[in-house]
Amino acid sequence: MHIDYISSFCRVVKVKSITKAARELHLSQPALSLQINCLETRFKTKLLERTNRGVNPTPAGEVLYRHGQRLLRVLNSLETELEKLNSPATDSLKIAASPTLGTYLLPATLCSYASKFPNHKFLLSIDNTETIIDSVLDGTTDIGILEGPLSDENNERFREGNLVLVLLGEDELILVSSQPDSCPPLNSIEELCNLPLILPVSGSGLRKTLEQELSRIGYPPDQLNILMELDNSNAIITAICSHNGIGLVPRMAVETQVASNQLHEVEQCLLQLQMPFYLFYQAELDKREILINLIEFLTLSF
């Protein structure tokens, strides 16, 4: 079985057309169809279904597509590592970060680092927690950086995968509004639960920080009055600026708006919403100079 066949199959699934995929891959349509047939013979199952709107993967095809995409990422990582051996003067790291850190902290911090170490290069991507952990475990990402408390399940994955975990720092989550008089200081959890809240999506580090704190004080998170859930702090800030609800965001995301009175912090002393930041990587990277320097730099910056 050729890796090219899996790559071709993934392209067909992505564009939903054998004809279009063949054109993009510079293959004849019969040649591409033969590759798909070889995969179906190898795995003893049908992988594609033809419809009026093109081709769709069967359940088995979806499994092959998912694992094929990971296999191609691993292959790309291998090629990158081999290229590094031929270019020792330049060292690079692939970093995957969760949205808050990848948007508000890392870009400026990495630029500052690069000015001190011009031969060190970085590729930064932003993704969700599970995808970041998967990519570090399979070697397609060198460093993962996450926000929020870690679940017992993820701590176990770190241990089993022999990943090194480093606490970088923390930030505070705050409630903000676009209207200075829309919410007086909060004196009880009941007052908090009556607010029209705009929250990060369930499963995010920000949301886990809030839910963990509510559980600590014995208050069910499902009692909150959630106006909407959004998947990043920028979207939450935009919604707040449209005069809708009270948003929960990291302080770092709204420092400028709060200082200029565009947004207003809702005073509260009910919850301790400190959100930790973690960096993690495979233990065998421990001796790389670029990693050692970067961890030291990030720890001081955060």
XYZ file of C-alpha atoms in Angstrom:
302
model
C 0.000 0.000 0.000
C 1.467 3.359 -1.062
C 1.236 6.450 1.132
C 0.390 8.321 -2.076
C -2.828 6.314 -2.352
C -3.926 7.490 1.086
C -2.985 11.057 0.199
C -5.062 10.777 -2.991
C -8.007 9.340 -1.066
C -7.888 12.233 1.429
C -7.906 14.720 -1.458
C -10.983 13.024 -2.976
C -12.816 13.227 0.351
C -11.837 16.868 0.796
C -13.022 18.040 -2.646
C -15.899 15.493 -2.861
C -15.022 14.639 -6.465
C -12.763 12.063 -8.125
C -12.610 14.164 -11.295
C -11.575 17.337 -9.476
C -9.110 15.486 -7.242
C -7.523 13.802 -10.279
C -7.060 17.188 -11.930
C -5.453 18.669 -8.792
C -3.186 15.622 -8.388
C -2.231 15.604 -12.084
C -3.566 12.068 -12.503
C -5.990 10.588 -14.980
C -9.391 9.744 -13.548
C -8.930 5.974 -14.230
C -5.554 6.049 -12.444
C -7.069 7.710 -9.375
C -10.023 5.303 -9.392
C -7.541 2.428 -9.482
C -5.797 3.801 -6.376
C -9.130 3.956 -4.521
C -9.922 0.396 -5.626
C -6.545 -0.780 -4.314
C -7.321 0.761 -0.913
C -10.762 -0.866 -0.841
C -9.158 -4.218 -1.681
C -6.496 -3.720 0.990
C -9.011 -2.848 3.701
C -11.735 -5.191 2.382
C -14.462 -2.561 2.561
C -16.128 0.148 0.494
C -14.644 3.568 1.170
C -16.623 5.960 -1.049
C -20.258 6.390 -2.042
C -21.257 8.233 -5.207
C -24.191 10.655 -4.934
C -25.750 13.343 -7.117
C -23.588 15.862 -5.294
C -20.297 14.016 -5.722
C -18.666 11.380 -3.551
C -18.862 10.974 0.212
C -16.871 8.670 2.495
C -18.572 5.625 3.963
C -18.195 5.093 7.732
C -15.045 3.095 6.957
C -13.909 5.881 4.633
C -14.340 8.442 7.415
C -12.075 6.344 9.649
C -9.459 6.089 6.899
C -9.689 9.825 6.220
C -9.200 10.713 9.896
C -6.212 8.408 10.367
C -4.885 9.244 6.913
C -4.786 12.945 7.762
C -2.806 12.174 10.914
C -0.460 9.876 8.983
C 0.205 12.631 6.447
C 0.917 15.107 9.248
C 3.414 12.668 10.780
C 5.074 12.220 7.384
C 5.318 15.985 6.958
C 6.870 16.254 10.427
C 9.410 13.555 9.500
C 10.370 15.423 6.331
C 10.770 18.645 8.315
C 13.028 16.949 10.875
C 15.207 15.501 8.127
C 15.471 18.913 6.470
C 16.726 20.341 9.756
C 19.698 17.966 9.633
C 20.724 19.611 6.371
C 20.232 23.144 7.747
C 21.906 23.143 11.181
C 22.292 26.919 11.219
C 18.551 27.410 11.662
C 16.486 25.649 14.318
C 12.700 25.702 14.415
C 9.774 24.574 16.549
C 6.139 23.930 15.789
C 3.911 25.348 18.528
C 0.192 24.696 18.981
C -1.610 26.962 21.455
C -5.128 27.363 22.776
C -7.032 30.459 21.559
C -6.385 32.958 24.360
C -2.625 32.442 24.472
C -2.277 32.010 20.726
C -4.131 35.266 20.094
C -3.133 37.627 22.898
C 0.235 36.575 24.320
C 2.325 34.401 22.057
C 2.566 36.479 18.848
C 4.202 39.475 20.540
C 6.239 37.282 22.888
C 7.629 35.164 20.043
C 8.524 38.292 18.094
C 10.487 39.551 21.095
C 12.207 36.177 21.386
C 13.049 36.106 17.670
C 14.761 39.500 17.937
C 17.181 37.980 20.460
C 17.596 34.633 18.673
C 17.270 35.317 14.919
C 18.239 31.754 13.962
C 15.322 30.286 15.915
C 12.088 30.021 13.920
C 8.538 29.171 14.970
C 5.337 27.996 13.340
C 2.372 28.861 15.565
C -1.085 27.340 15.153
C -4.217 27.756 17.295
C -6.441 24.816 18.159
C -8.520 23.140 20.868
C -7.106 21.223 23.823
C -7.612 17.663 22.559
C -6.163 18.395 19.101
C -3.114 20.063 20.648
C -2.431 17.108 22.952
C -2.880 14.646 20.067
C -0.444 16.583 17.870
C 2.269 16.633 20.563
C 1.802 12.924 21.265
C 2.102 11.967 17.579
C 5.076 14.289 17.037
C 3.491 16.645 14.509
C 3.809 19.494 17.036
C 6.866 20.132 19.199
C 5.264 22.235 21.937
C 1.701 22.505 23.186
C 0.554 25.484 25.256
C -2.790 25.301 27.059
C -4.880 27.467 29.343
C -7.123 26.380 32.196
C -7.161 23.438 34.617
C -6.124 20.019 33.307
C -8.537 17.109 33.626
C -7.509 13.839 35.279
C -7.831 12.176 31.867
C -5.411 14.599 30.233
C -2.952 14.343 33.110
C -2.978 10.582 32.569
C -2.325 11.071 28.843
C 0.677 13.260 29.705
C 2.028 10.575 32.006
C 1.515 7.712 29.558
C 2.965 9.722 26.681
C 6.062 10.701 28.710
C 5.300 14.399 28.213
C 7.038 17.079 30.264
C 4.624 19.629 31.754
C 5.733 23.165 32.702
C 3.580 25.746 34.512
C 4.208 29.052 32.723
C 1.980 31.444 34.649
C -1.647 32.470 35.018
C -4.191 35.154 34.203
C -7.440 36.217 35.851
C -10.859 35.774 34.262
C -13.119 38.797 34.705
C -16.701 39.793 33.925
C -17.060 42.783 31.632
C -19.887 44.880 30.215
C -20.135 47.640 27.619
C -22.482 49.634 29.857
C -20.969 51.244 32.989
C -24.245 51.119 34.926
C -25.571 47.776 33.668
C -24.290 45.758 36.605
C -23.471 46.892 40.151
C -20.878 45.017 42.225
C -21.930 41.407 42.821
C -22.602 40.404 46.411
C -23.980 36.882 45.987
C -23.854 33.899 43.659
C -27.571 34.364 43.065
C -26.903 37.815 41.624
C -24.278 36.309 39.329
C -26.689 33.635 38.142
C -29.284 36.264 37.207
C -26.912 38.000 34.796
C -27.261 37.403 31.028
C -23.877 35.757 30.583
C -21.846 35.320 27.411
C -19.467 32.447 28.133
C -16.687 30.523 26.405
C -17.850 27.197 24.969
C -18.040 24.120 27.153
C -14.731 22.240 27.276
C -12.551 25.320 26.813
C -9.925 26.183 29.420
C -11.797 29.382 30.313
C -15.069 27.568 30.869
C -13.374 24.816 32.891
C -11.857 27.483 35.160
C -15.308 28.927 35.888
C -17.000 25.546 36.373
C -14.238 24.278 38.656
C -14.552 27.353 40.862
C -18.358 27.100 41.030
C -18.033 23.430 41.995
C -15.484 24.332 44.662
C -17.965 26.599 46.415
C -20.769 24.082 45.965
C -22.839 25.854 43.301
C -24.070 23.947 40.227
C -22.732 25.485 36.993
C -26.025 24.658 35.241
C -27.747 27.349 37.303
C -26.069 30.098 35.285
C -28.201 32.225 32.962
C -26.251 31.709 29.724
C -27.270 34.077 26.951
C -24.856 32.513 24.451
C -21.645 30.498 24.181
C -18.839 31.519 21.817
C -15.621 29.722 20.931
C -13.105 32.539 21.402
C -12.598 35.684 23.435
C -12.636 37.958 20.385
C -16.168 36.810 19.578
C -17.245 37.344 23.194
C -15.793 40.872 23.200
C -17.583 41.678 19.928
C -20.886 40.466 21.404
C -20.370 42.537 24.553
C -19.592 45.655 22.501
C -22.936 45.155 20.758
C -24.529 45.814 24.180
C -25.482 42.193 24.680
C -24.911 40.595 28.050
C -22.003 40.280 30.453
C -18.956 38.452 29.140
C -16.369 36.270 30.846
C -12.914 36.886 29.357
C -9.236 36.801 30.381
C -8.007 40.116 31.726
C -5.220 40.151 29.129
C -7.826 40.201 26.339
C -9.531 43.408 27.477
C -6.849 45.413 29.278
C -6.828 48.121 26.605
C -10.637 48.395 26.384
C -11.043 48.537 30.169
C -8.294 51.158 30.540
C -9.990 53.349 27.892
C -13.492 52.779 29.376
C -14.746 51.061 26.253
C -15.558 48.096 28.471
C -16.226 48.014 32.199
C -15.211 45.366 34.680
C -17.975 44.016 36.890
C -16.689 44.048 40.454
C -16.973 40.765 42.300
C -15.186 38.989 45.143
C -17.238 35.801 45.017
C -15.077 33.696 42.724
C -11.342 33.093 42.450
C -10.918 32.807 38.707
C -7.182 32.345 38.228
C -6.498 30.498 34.970
C -3.126 28.689 34.705
C -1.031 28.349 31.528
C 0.857 25.152 30.752
C 3.551 24.244 28.234
C 4.248 20.599 27.418
C 6.479 18.585 25.070
C 7.950 15.129 24.529
C 10.760 14.359 26.960
C 13.279 13.568 24.201
C 13.269 17.257 23.183
C 14.750 18.193 26.575
C 18.258 18.885 25.265
C 17.377 21.137 22.334
C 18.811 24.610 22.853
C 15.843 26.334 21.220
C 13.428 24.626 23.621
C 15.493 25.425 26.721
C 15.808 29.087 25.731
C 12.139 29.402 24.796
C 10.850 27.943 28.086
C 13.070 30.295 30.066
C 11.922 33.258 27.979
C 8.215 32.380 28.219
C 8.392 31.763 31.966
C 9.850 35.236 32.512
C 7.393 36.840 30.058
C 4.250 35.291 31.526
